[in-house]
PDB file of C-alpha atoms in Angstrom:
ATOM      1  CA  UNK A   1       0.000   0.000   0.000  1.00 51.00           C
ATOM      2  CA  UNK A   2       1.262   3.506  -1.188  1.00 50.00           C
ATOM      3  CA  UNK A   3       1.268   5.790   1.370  1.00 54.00           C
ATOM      4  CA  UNK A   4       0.661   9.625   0.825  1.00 51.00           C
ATOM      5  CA  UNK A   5       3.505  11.936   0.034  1.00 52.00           C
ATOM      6  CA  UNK A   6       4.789  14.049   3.317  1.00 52.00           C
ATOM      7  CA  UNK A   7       3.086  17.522   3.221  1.00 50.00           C
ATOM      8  CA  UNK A   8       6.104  19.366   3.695  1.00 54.00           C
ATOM      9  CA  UNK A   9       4.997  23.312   5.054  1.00 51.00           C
ATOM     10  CA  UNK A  10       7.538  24.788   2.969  1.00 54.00           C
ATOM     11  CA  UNK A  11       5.011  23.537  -0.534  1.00 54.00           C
ATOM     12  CA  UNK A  12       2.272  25.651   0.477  1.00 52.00           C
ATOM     13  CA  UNK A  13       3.928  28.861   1.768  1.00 52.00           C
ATOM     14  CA  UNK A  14       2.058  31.669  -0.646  1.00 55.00           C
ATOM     15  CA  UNK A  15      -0.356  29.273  -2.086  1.00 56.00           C
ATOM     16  CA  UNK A  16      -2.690  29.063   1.187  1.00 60.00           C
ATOM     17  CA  UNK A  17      -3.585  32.519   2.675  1.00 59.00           C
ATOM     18  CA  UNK A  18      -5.114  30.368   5.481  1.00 64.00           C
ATOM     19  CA  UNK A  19      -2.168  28.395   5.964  1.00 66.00           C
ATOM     20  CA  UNK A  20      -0.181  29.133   9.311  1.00 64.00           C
ATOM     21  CA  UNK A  21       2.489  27.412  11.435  1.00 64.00           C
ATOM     22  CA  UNK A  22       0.718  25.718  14.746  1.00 66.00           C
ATOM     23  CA  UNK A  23       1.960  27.231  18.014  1.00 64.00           C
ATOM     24  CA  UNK A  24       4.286  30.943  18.235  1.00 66.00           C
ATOM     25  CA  UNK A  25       6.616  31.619  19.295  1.00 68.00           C
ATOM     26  CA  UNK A  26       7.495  31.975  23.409  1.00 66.00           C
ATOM     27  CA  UNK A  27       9.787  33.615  26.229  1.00 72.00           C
ATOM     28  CA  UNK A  28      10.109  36.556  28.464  1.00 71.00           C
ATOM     29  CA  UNK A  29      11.409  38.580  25.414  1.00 71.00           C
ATOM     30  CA  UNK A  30       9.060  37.828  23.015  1.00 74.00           C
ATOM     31  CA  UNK A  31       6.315  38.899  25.039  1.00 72.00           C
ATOM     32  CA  UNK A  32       7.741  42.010  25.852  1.00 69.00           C
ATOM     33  CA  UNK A  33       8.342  42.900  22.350  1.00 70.00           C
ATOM     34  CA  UNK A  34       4.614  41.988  21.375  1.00 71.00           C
ATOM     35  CA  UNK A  35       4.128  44.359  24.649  1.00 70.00           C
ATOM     36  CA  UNK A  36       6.380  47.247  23.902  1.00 71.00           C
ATOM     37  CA  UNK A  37       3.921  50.182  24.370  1.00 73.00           C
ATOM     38  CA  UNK A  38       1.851  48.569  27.035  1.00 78.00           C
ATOM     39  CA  UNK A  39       4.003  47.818  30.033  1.00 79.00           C
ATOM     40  CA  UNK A  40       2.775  49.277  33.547  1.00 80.00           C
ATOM     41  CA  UNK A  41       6.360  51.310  32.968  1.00 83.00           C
ATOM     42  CA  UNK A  42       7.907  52.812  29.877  1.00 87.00           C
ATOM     43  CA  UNK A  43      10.928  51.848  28.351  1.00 89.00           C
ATOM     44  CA  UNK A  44      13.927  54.818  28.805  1.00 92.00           C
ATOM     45  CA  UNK A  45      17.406  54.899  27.323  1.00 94.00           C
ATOM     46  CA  UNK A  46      19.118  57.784  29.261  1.00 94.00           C
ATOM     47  CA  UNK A  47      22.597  58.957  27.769  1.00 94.00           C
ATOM     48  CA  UNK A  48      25.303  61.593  28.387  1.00 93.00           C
ATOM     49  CA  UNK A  49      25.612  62.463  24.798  1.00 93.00           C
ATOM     50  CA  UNK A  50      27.972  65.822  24.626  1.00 92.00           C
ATOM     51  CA  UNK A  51      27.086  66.988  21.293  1.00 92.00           C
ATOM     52  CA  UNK A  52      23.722  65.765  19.939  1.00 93.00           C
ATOM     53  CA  UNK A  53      24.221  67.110  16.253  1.00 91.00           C
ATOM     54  CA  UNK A  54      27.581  65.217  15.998  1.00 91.00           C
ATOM     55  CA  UNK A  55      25.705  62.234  16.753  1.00 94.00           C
ATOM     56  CA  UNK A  56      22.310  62.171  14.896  1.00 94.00           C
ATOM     57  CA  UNK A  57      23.712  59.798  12.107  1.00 95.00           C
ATOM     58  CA  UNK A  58      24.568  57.222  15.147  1.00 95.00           C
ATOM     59  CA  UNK A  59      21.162  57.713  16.610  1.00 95.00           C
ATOM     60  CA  UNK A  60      19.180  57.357  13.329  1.00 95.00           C
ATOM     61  CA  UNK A  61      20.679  54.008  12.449  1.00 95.00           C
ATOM     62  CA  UNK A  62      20.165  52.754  15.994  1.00 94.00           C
ATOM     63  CA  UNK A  63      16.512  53.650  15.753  1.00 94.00           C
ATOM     64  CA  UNK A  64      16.380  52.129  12.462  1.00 94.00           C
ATOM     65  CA  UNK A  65      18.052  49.095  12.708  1.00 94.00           C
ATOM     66  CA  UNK A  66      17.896  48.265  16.411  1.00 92.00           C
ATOM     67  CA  UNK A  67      14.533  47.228  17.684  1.00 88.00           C
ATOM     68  CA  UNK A  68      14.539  47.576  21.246  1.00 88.00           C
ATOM     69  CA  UNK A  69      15.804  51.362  20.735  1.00 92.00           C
ATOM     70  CA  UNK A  70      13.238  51.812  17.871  1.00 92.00           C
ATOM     71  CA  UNK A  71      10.863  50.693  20.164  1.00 90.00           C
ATOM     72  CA  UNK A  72      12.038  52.701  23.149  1.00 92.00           C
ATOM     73  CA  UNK A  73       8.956  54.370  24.658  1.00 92.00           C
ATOM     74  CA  UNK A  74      11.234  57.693  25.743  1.00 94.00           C
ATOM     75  CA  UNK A  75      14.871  59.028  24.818  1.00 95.00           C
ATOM     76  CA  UNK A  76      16.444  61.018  27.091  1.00 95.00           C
ATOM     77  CA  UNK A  77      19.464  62.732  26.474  1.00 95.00           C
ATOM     78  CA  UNK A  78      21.191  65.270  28.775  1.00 93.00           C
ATOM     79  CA  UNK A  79      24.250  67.146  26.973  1.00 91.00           C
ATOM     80  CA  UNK A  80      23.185  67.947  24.280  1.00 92.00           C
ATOM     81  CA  UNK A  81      25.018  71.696  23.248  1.00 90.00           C
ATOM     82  CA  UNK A  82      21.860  72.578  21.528  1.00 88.00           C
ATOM     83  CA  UNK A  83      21.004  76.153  20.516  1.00 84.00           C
ATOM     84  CA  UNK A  84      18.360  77.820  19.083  1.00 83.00           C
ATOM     85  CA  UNK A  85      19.495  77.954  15.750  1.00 87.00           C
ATOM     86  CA  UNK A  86      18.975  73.940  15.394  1.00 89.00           C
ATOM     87  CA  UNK A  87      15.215  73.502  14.978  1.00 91.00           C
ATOM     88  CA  UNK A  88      13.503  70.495  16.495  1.00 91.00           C
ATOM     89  CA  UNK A  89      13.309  68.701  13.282  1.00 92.00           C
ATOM     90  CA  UNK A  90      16.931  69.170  12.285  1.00 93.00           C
ATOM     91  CA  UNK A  91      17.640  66.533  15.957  1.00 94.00           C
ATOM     92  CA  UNK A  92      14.450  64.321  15.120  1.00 93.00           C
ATOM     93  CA  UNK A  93      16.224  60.195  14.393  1.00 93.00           C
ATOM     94  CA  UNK A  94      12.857  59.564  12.811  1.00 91.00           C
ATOM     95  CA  UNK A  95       9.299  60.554  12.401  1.00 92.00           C
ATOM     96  CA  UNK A  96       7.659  58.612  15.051  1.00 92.00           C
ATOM     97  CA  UNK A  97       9.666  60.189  17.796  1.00 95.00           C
ATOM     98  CA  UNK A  98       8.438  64.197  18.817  1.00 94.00           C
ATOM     99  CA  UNK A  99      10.772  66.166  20.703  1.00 95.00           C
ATOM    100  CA  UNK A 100      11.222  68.461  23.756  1.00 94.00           C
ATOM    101  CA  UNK A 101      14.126  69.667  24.886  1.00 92.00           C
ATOM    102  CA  UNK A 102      15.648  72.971  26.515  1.00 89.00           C
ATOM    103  CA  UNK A 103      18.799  74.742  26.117  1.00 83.00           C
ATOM    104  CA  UNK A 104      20.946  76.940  28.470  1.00 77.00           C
ATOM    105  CA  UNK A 105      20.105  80.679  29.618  1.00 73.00           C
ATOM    106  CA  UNK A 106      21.657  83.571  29.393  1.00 70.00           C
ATOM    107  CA  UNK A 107      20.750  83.647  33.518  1.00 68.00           C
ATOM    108  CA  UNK A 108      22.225  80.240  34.270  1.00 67.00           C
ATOM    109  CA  UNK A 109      25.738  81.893  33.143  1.00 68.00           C
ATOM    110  CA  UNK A 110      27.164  79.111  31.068  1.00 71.00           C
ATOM    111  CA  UNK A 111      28.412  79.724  27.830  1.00 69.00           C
ATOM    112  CA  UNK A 112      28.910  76.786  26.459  1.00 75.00           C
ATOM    113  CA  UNK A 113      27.502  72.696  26.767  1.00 77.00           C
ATOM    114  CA  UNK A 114      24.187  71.653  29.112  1.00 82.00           C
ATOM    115  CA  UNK A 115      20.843  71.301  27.759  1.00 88.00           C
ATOM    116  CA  UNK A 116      18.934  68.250  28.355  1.00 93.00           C
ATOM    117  CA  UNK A 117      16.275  66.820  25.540  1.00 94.00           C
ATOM    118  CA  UNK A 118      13.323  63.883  25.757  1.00 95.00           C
ATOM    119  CA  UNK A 119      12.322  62.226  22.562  1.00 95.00           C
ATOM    120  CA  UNK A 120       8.786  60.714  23.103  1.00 94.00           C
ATOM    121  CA  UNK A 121       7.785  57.608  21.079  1.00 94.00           C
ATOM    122  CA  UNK A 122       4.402  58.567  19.586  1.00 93.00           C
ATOM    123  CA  UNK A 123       3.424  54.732  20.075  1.00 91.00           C
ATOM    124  CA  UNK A 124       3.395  55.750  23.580  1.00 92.00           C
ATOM    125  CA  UNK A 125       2.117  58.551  23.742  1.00 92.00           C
ATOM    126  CA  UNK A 126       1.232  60.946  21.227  1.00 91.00           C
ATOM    127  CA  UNK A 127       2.546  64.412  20.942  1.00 89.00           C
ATOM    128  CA  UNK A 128      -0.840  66.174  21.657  1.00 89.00           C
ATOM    129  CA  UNK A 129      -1.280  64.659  25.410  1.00 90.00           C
ATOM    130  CA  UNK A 130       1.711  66.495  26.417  1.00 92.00           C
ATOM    131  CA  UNK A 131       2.105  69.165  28.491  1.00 91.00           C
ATOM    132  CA  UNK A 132       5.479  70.980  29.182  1.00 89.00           C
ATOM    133  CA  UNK A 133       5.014  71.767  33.007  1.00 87.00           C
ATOM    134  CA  UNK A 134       9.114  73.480  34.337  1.00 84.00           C
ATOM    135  CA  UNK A 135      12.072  74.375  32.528  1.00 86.00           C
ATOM    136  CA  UNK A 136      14.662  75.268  34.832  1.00 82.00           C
ATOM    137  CA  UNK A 137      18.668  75.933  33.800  1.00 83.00           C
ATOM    138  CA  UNK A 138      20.693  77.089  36.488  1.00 81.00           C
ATOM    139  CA  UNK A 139      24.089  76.910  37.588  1.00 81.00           C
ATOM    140  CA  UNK A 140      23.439  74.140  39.808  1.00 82.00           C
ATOM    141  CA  UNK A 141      20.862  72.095  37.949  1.00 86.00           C
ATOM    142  CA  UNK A 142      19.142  71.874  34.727  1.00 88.00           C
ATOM    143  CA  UNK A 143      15.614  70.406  34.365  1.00 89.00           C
ATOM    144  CA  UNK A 144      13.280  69.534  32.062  1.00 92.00           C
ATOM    145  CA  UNK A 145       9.491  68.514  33.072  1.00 91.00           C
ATOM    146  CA  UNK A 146       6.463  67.528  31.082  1.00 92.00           C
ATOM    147  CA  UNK A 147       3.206  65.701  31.887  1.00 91.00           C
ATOM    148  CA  UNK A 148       1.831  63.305  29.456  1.00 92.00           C
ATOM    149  CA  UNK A 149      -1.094  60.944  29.352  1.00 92.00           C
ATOM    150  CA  UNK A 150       0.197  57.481  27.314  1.00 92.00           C
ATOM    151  CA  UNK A 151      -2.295  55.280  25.485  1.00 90.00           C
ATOM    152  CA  UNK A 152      -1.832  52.517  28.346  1.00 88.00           C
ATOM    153  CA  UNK A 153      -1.577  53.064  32.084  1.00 87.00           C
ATOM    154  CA  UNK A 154      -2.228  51.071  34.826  1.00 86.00           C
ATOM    155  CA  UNK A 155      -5.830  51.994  36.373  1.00 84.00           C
ATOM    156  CA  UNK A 156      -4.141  53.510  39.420  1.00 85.00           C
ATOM    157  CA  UNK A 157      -2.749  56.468  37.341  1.00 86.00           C
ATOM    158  CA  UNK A 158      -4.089  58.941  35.419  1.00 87.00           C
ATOM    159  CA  UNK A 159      -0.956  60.580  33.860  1.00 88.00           C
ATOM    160  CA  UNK A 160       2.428  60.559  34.288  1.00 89.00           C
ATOM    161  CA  UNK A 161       5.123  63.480  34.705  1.00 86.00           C
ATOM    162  CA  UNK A 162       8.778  62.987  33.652  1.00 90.00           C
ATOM    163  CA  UNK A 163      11.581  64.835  34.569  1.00 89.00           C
ATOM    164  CA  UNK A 164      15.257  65.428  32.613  1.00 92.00           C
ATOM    165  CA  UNK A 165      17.830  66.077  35.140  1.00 90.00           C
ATOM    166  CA  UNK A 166      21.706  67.031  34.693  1.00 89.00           C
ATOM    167  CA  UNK A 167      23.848  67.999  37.544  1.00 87.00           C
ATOM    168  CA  UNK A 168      27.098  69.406  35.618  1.00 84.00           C
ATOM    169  CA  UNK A 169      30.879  68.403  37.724  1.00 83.00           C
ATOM    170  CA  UNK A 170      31.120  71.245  39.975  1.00 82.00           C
ATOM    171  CA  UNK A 171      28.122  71.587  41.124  1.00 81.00           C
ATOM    172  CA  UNK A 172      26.983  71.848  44.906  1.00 80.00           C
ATOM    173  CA  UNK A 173      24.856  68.627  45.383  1.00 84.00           C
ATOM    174  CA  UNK A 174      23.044  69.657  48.148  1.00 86.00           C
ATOM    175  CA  UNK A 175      21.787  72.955  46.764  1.00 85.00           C
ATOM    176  CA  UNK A 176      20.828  70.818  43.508  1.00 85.00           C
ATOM    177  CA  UNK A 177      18.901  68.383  45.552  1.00 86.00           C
ATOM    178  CA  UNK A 178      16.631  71.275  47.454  1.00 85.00           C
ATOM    179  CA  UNK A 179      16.389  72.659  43.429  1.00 83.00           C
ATOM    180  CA  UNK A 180      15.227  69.547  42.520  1.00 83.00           C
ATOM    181  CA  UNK A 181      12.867  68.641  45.498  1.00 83.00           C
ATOM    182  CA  UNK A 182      11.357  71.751  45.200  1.00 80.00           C
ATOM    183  CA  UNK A 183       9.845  71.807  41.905  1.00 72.00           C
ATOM    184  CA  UNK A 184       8.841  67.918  42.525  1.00 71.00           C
ATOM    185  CA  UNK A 185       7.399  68.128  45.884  1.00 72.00           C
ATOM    186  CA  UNK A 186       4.153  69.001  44.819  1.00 57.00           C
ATOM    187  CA  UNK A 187       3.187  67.296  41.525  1.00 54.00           C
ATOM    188  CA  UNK A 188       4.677  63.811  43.047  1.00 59.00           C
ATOM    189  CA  UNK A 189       1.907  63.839  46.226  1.00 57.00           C
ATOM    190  CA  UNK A 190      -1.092  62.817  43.492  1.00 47.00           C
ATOM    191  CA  UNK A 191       0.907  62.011  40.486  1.00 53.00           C
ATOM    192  CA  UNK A 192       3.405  59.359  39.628  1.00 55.00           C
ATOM    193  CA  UNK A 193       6.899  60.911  38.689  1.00 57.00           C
ATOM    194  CA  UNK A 194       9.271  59.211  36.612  1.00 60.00           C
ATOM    195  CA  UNK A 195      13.070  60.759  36.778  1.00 60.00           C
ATOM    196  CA  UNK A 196      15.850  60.103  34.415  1.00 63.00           C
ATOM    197  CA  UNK A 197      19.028  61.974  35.882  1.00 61.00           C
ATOM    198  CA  UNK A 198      22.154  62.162  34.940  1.00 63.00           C
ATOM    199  CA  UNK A 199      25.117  63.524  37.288  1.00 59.00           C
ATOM    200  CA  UNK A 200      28.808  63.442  37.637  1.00 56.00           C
ATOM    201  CA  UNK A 201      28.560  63.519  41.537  1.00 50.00           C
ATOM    202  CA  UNK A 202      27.340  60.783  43.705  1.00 45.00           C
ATOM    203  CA  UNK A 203      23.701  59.664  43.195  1.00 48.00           C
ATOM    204  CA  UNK A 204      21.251  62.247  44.752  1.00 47.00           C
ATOM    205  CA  UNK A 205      19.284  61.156  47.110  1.00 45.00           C
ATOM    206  CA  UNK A 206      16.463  62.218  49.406  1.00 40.00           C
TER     207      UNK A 206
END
């Protein structure tokens, strides 16, 4: 008795739209990836960049090519020697990502470097639920804050406020740290706060 030729999966690829392999794929990582822009917390790559324009090419190919930065739910960068000459577009590694940033002041006295930037991932969040709350550049601290409302949140929270930090080398840690608790002591009684900081002195801490 003849039996019946193997039915091999590979013969009906693009002959069978209804075709599909049984069972997918598992693991911790794959379910975070089919989860990228759901989690109860974002995703945040935080770097020390010094120079963002010397760097956009690097940053561009790494959101291109790279999943779990393309899928990154915030950038923050702190560094960045921006000025207001260089648009928001020009510093923009791809469409999906909208940008907020701030430079120094003429009042913080620095004449050159600082400026702290946040890229949000419009799979997160989108660009018209955010609110830019304190911008802050002074010789002790720099600080960026905005309040955003993602697509996905954990039924405890309503919103969630997210602050760039830089603390540059010389500066006085415990004047930064009353700076800093200051503008966050009354937002973080009611809302959740995340902070991405980035400091050349010890870690500050309350």
């Amino acid at each position: 008795m003849l039996s019946s030729p193997a039915f091999s999966p590979q013969e009906n690829k693009g002959h069978d739209p209804k075709w599909r392999p049984r069972g997918k794929r598992a693991g911790v990582r794959n379910r975070l990836r089919a989860r990228a822009h759901c989690t109860p917390l974002p995703s945040i790559l935080l770097a020390n960049v010094q120079s963002l324009e010397n760097k956009l090419d690097d940053l561009r190919a790494r959101v291109k090519f790279r999943r779990d930065i393309r899928d990154c739910n915030l950038l923050c960068f702190t560094e960045t020697w921006l000025n207001p000459v260089v648009s928001d577009h020009a510093i923009q590694p791809a469409e999906f990502f909208s940008v907020h940033r701030m430079g120094r002041t003429l009042e913080s006295g620095k004449s050159r470097g600082g400026g702290v930037c946040l890229m949000m991932n419009s799979s997160w969040c989108n660009s018209a639920s955010i609110v830019p709350l304190t911008r802050s550049c002074t010789t002790n601290l720099e600080l960026l804050t905005i309040k955003c409302r993602p697509f996905y949140l954990p039924q405890e929270f309503t919103l969630v406020i997210i602050s760039a930090v830089y603390t540059p080398p010389q500066v006085n840690t415990d004047t930064a740290l009353y700076e800093l608790h200051g503008e966050h002591q009354e937002s973080s009684r009611t809302r959740r706060n995340l902070r991405s900081s980035e400091s050349s002195e010890p870690a500050l801490t309350s």
